[in-house]
PDB file of C-alpha atoms in Angstrom:
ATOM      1  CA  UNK A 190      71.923-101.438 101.372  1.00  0.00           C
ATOM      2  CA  UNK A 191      70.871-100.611 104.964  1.00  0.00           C
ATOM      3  CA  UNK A 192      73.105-102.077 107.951  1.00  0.00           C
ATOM      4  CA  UNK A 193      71.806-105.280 109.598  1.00  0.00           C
ATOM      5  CA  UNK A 194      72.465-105.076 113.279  1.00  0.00           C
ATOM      6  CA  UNK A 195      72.374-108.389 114.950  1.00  0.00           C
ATOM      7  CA  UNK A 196      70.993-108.334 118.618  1.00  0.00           C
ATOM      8  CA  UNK A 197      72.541-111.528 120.387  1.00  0.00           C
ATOM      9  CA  UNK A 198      74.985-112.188 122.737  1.00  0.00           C
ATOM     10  CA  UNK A 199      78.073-114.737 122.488  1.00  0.00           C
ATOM     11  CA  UNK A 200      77.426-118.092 123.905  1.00  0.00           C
ATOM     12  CA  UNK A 201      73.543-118.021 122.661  1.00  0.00           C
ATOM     13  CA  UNK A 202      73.422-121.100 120.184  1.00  0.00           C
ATOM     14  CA  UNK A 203      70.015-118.730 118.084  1.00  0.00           C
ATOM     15  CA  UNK A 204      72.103-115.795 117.426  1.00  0.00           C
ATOM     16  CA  UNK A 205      75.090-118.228 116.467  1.00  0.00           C
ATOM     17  CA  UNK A 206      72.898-119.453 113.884  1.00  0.00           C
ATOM     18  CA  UNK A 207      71.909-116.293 112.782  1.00  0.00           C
ATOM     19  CA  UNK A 208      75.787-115.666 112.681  1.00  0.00           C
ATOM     20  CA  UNK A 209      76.541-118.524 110.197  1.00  0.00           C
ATOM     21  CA  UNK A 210      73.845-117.642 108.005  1.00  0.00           C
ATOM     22  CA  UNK A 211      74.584-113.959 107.609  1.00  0.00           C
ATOM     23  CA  UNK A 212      78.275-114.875 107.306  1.00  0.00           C
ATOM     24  CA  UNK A 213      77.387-117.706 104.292  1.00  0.00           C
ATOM     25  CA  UNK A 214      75.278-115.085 102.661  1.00  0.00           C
ATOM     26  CA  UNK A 215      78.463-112.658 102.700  1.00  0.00           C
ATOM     27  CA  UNK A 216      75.968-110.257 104.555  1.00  0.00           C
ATOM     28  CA  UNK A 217      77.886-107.414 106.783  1.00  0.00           C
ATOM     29  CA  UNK A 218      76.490-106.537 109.872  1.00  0.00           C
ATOM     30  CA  UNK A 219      77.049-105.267 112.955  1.00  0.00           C
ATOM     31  CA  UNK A 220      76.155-106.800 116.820  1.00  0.00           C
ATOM     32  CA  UNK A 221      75.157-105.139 119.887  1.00  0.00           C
ATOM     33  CA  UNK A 222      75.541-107.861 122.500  1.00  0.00           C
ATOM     34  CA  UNK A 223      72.877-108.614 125.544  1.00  0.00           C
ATOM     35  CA  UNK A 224      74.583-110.532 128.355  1.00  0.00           C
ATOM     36  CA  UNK A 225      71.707-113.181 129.303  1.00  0.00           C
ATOM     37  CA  UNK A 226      74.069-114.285 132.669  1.00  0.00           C
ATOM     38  CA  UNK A 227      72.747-109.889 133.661  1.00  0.00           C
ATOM     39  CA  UNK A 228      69.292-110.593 132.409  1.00  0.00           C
ATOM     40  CA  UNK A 229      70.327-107.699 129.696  1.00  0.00           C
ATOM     41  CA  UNK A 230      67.851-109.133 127.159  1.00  0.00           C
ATOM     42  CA  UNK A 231      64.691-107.813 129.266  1.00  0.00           C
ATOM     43  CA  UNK A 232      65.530-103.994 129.599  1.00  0.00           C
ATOM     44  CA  UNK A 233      62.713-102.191 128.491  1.00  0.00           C
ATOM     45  CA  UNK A 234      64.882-100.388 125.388  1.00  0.00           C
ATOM     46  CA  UNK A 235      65.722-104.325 124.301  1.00  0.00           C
ATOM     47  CA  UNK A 236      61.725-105.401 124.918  1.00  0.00           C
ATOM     48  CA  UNK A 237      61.292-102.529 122.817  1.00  0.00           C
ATOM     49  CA  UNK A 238      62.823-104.088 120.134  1.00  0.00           C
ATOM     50  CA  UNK A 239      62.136-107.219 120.378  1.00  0.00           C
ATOM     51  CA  UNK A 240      59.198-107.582 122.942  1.00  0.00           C
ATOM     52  CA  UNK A 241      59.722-111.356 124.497  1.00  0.00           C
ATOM     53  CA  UNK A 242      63.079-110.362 125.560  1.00  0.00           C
ATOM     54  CA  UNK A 243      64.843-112.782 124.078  1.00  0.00           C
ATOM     55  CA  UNK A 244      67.721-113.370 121.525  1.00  0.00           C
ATOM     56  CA  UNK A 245      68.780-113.164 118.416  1.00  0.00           C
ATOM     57  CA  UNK A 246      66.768-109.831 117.040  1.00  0.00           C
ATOM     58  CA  UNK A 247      67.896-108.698 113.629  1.00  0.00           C
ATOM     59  CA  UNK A 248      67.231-104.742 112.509  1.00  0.00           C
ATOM     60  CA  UNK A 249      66.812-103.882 108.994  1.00  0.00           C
ATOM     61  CA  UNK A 250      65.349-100.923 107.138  1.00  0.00           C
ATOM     62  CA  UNK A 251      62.870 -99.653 110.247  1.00  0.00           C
ATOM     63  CA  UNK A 252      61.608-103.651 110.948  1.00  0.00           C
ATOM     64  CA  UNK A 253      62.981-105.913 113.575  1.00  0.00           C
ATOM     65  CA  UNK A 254      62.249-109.421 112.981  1.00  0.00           C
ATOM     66  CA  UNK A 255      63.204-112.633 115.772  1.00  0.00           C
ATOM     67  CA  UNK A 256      63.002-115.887 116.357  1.00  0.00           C
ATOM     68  CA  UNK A 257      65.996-117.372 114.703  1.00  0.00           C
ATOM     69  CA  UNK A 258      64.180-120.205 112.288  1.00  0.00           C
ATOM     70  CA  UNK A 259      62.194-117.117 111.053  1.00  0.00           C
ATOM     71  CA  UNK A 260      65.305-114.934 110.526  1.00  0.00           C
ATOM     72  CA  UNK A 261      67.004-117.683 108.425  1.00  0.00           C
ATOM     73  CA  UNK A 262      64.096-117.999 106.441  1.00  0.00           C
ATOM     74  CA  UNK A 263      63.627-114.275 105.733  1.00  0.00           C
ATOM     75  CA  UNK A 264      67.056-114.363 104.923  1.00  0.00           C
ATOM     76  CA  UNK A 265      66.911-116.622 102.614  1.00  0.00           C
ATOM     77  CA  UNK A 266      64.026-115.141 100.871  1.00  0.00           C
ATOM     78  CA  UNK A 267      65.716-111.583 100.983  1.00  0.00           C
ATOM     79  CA  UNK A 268      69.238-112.915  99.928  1.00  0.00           C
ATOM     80  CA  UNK A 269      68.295-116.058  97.757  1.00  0.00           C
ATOM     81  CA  UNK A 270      71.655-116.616  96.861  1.00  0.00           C
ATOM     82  CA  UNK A 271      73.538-118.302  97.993  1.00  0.00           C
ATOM     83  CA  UNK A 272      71.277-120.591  98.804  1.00  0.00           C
ATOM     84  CA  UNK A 273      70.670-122.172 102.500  1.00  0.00           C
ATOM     85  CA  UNK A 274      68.276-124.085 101.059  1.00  0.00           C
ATOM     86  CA  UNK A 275      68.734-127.367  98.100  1.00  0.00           C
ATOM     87  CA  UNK A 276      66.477-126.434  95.350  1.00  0.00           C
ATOM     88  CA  UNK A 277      63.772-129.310  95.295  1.00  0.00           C
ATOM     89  CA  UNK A 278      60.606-128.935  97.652  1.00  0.00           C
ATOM     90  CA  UNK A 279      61.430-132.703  99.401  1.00  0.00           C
ATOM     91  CA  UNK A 280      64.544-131.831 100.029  1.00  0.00           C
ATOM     92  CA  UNK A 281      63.884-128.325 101.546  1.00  0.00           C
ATOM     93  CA  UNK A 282      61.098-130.017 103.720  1.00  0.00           C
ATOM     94  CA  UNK A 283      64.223-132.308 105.200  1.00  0.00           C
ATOM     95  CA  UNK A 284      66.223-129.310 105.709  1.00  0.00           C
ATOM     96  CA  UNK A 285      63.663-127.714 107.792  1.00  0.00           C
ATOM     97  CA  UNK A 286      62.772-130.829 109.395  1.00  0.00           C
ATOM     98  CA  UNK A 287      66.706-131.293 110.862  1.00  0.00           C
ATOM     99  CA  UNK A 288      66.323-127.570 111.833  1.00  0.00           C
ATOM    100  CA  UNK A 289      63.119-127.621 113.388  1.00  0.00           C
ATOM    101  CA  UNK A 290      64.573-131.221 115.423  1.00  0.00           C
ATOM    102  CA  UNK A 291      67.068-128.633 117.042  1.00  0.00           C
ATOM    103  CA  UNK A 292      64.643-125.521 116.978  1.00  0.00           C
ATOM    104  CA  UNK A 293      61.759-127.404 118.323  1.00  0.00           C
ATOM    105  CA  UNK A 294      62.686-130.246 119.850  1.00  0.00           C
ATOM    106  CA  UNK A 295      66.257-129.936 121.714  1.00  0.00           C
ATOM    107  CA  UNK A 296      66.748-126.348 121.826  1.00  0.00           C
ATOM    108  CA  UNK A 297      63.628-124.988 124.045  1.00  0.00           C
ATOM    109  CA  UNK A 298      63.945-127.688 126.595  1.00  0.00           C
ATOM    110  CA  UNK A 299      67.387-126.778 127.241  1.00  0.00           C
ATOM    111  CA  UNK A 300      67.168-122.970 126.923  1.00  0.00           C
ATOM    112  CA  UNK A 301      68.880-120.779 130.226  1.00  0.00           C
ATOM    113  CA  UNK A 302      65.192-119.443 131.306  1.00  0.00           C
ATOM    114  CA  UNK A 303      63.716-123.252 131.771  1.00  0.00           C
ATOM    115  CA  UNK A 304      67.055-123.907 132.937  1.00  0.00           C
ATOM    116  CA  UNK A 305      66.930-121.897 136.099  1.00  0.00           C
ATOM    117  CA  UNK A 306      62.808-122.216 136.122  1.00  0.00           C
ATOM    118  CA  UNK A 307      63.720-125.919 137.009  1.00  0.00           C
ATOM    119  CA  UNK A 308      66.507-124.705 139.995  1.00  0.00           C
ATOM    120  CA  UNK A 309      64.386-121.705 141.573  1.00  0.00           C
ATOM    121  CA  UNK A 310      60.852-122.868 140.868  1.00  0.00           C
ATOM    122  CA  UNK A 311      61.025-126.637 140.945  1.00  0.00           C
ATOM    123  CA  UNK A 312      64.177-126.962 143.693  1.00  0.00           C
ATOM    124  CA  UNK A 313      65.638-129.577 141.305  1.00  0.00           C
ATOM    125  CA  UNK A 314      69.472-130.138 142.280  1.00  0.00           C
ATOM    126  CA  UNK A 315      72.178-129.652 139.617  1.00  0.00           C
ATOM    127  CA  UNK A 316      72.576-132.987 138.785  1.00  0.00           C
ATOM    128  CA  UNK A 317      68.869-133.795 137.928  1.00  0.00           C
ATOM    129  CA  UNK A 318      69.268-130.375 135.726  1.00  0.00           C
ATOM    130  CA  UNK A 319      72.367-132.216 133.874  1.00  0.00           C
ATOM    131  CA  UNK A 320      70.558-134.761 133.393  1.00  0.00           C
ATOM    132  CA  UNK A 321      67.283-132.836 131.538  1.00  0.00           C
ATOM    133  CA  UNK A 322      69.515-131.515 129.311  1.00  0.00           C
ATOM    134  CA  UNK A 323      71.619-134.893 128.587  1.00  0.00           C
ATOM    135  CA  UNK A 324      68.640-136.773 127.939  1.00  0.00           C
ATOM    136  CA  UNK A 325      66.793-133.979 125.097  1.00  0.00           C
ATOM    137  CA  UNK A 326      69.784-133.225 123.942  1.00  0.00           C
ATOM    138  CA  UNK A 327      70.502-137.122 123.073  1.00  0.00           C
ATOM    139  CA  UNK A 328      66.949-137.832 122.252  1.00  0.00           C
ATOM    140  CA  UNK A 329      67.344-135.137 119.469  1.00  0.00           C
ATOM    141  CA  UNK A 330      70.836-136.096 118.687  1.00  0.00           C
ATOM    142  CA  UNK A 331      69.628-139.642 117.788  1.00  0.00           C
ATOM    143  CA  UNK A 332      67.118-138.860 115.234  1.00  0.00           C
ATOM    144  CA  UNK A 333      69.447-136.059 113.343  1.00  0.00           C
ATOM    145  CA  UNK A 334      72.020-139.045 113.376  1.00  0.00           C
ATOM    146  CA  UNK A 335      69.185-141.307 111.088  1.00  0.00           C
ATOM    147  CA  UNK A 336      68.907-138.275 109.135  1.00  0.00           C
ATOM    148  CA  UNK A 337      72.142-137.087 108.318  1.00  0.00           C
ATOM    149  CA  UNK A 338      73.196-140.841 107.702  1.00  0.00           C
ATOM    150  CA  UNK A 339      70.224-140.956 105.048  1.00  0.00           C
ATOM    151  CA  UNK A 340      70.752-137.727 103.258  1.00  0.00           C
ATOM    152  CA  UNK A 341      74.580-136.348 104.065  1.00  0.00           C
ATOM    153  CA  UNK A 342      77.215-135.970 101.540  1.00  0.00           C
ATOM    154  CA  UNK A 343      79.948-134.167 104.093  1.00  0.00           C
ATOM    155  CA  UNK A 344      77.179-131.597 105.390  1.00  0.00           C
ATOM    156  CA  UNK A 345      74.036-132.456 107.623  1.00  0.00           C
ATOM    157  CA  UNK A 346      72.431-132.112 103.750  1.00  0.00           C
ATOM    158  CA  UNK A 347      74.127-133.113 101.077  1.00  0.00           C
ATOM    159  CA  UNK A 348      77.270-131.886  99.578  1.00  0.00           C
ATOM    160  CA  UNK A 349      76.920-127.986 100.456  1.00  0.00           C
ATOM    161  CA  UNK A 350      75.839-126.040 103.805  1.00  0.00           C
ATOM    162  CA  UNK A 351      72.002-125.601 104.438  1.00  0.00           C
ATOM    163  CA  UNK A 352      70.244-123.911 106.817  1.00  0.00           C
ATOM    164  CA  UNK A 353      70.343-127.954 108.873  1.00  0.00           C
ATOM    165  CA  UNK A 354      74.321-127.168 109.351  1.00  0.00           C
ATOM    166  CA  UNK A 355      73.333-123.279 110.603  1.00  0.00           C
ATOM    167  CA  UNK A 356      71.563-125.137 113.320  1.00  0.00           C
ATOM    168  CA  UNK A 357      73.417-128.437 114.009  1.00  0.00           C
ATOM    169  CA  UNK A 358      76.671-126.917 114.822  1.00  0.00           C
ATOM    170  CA  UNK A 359      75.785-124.304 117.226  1.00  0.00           C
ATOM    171  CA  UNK A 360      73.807-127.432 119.133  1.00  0.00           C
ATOM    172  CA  UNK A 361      77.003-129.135 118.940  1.00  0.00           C
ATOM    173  CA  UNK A 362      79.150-126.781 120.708  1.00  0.00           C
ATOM    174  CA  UNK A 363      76.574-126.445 123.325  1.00  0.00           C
ATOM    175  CA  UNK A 364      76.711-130.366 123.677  1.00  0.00           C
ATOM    176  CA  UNK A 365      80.133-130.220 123.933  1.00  0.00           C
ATOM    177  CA  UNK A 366      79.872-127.316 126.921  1.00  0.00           C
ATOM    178  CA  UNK A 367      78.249-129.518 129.021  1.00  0.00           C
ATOM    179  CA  UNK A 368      80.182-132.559 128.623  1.00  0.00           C
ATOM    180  CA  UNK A 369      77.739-135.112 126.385  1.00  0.00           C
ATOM    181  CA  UNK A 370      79.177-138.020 124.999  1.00  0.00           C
ATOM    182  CA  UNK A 371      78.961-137.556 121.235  1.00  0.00           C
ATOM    183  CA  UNK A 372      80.557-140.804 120.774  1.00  0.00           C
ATOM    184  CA  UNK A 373      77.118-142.458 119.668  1.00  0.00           C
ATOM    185  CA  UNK A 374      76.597-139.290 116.592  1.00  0.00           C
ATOM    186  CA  UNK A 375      79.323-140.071 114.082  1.00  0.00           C
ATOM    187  CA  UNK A 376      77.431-138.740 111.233  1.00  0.00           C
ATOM    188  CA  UNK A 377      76.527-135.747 113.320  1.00  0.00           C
ATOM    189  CA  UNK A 378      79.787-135.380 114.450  1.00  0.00           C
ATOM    190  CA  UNK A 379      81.448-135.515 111.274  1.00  0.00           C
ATOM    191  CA  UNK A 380      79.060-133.356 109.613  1.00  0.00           C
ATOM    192  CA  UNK A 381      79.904-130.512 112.282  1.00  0.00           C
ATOM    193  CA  UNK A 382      83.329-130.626 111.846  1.00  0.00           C
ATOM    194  CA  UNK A 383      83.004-130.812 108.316  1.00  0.00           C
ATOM    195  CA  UNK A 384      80.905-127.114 108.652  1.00  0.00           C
ATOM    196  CA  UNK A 385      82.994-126.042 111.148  1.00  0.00           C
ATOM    197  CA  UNK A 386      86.351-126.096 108.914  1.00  0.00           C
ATOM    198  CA  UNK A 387      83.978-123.619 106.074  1.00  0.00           C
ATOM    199  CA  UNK A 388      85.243-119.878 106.804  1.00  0.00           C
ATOM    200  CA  UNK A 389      81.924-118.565 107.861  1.00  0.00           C
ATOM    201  CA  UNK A 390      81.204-121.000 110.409  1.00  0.00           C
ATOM    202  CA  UNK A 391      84.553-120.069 111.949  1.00  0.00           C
ATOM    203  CA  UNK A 392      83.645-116.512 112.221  1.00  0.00           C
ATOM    204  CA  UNK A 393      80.670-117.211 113.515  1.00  0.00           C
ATOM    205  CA  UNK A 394      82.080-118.911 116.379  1.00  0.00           C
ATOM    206  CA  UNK A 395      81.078-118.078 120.097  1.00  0.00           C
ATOM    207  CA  UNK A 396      84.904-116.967 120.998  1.00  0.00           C
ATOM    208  CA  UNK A 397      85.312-114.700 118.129  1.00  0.00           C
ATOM    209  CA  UNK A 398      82.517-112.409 119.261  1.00  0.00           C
ATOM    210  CA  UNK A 399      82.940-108.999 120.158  1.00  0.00           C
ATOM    211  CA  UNK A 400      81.330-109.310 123.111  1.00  0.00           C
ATOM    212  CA  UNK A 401      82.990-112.638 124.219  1.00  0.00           C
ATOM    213  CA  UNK A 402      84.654-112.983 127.742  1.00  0.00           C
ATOM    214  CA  UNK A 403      88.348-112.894 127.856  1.00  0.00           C
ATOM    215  CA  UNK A 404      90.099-115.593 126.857  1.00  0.00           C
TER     216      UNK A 404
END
């Protein structure tokens, strides 16, 4: 099998997702880090690869394929097993649907480039900028609580980690960075730390990068 190489850099909550699911698959890989604090991920050879200039890009047999929800499912269509995915077409619709909370709904509102849009565009002060990402961070923390409560059994999704737990704990840590409260997200909570005791969620973590700044 060709090598996967896994553009991404450390701290970037997509390419930790991508992490997790390559490590659950027992996929090897290798990573060539972008440092988004440099603005690494526009150099023309990176756009070249992956022409938004963003991160995670996977390679793989001459293709390069981004977007991280699109990665995991390509994955998971490549590598069926095992699976990131419960078998039943309901449940798989609730998988995505946790995903696509963080992927859609949290994530891109919170993301470094609208981030510092918001400071150098808009003039908006540090603590208004806290506060945008408290308050879609929470919104989307509040619904995945209803959900895992309704259909976790120790994972975000049942009994066994899905492509919902590739997502939730990466948006956890970042929670955690900035100081939210998590106090209100037991279920969420619990379900992280459940995933984040597995073996490849460890591996995957942020500080265990090759490319991570010194301790």
């Amino acid at each position: 099998m060709s090598k996967l190489i896994l553009h991404g850099y450390w701290r970037s909550s997509a390419a930790y997702r991508v992490r997790i699911a390559l490590n659950l698959k027992g996929l090897a890989y290798d990573q060539v880090g972008h440092d988004l604090r440099r603005g690494e991920q526009k150099n023309p050879a990176y756009r070249a690869i992956a022409p938004a200039g963003l991160v995670p890009a996977v390679e793989y047999e001459g293709q390069t394929f981004i977007q991280s929800l699109a990665i995991l499912e390509w994955l998971e269509e490549r590598w069926p097993s095992p699976a990131l995915l419960p078998g039943a077409i309901e449940q798989r619709a609730i998988v995505r649907a946790m995903a696509g909370t963080i992927a859609a709904d949290i994530h891109p509102l919170n993301n470094l480039r609208i981030l510092k849009y918001l400071k150098n565009e808009f003039e908006r002060p540090q603590q208004q900028i806290d506060g945008w990402v408290a308050h879609w961070i929470d919104e989307g923390f509040a619904a995945l609580e209803v959900m895992i409560a309704r259909h976790g059994n120790g994972f975000a999704f049942g009994d066994f980690p899905t492509m919902a737990d590739c997502f939730v704990v990466p948006q956890v840590y970042n929670a955690e960075r900035v100081g939210i409260d998590l106090a209100p997200y037991p279920q969420l909570t619990a379900a992280a730390a459940t995933a984040r005791a597995h073996p490849a969620f460890a591996a995957a973590h942020p500080d265990r990068q090759p490319d991570a700044d010194p301790a």
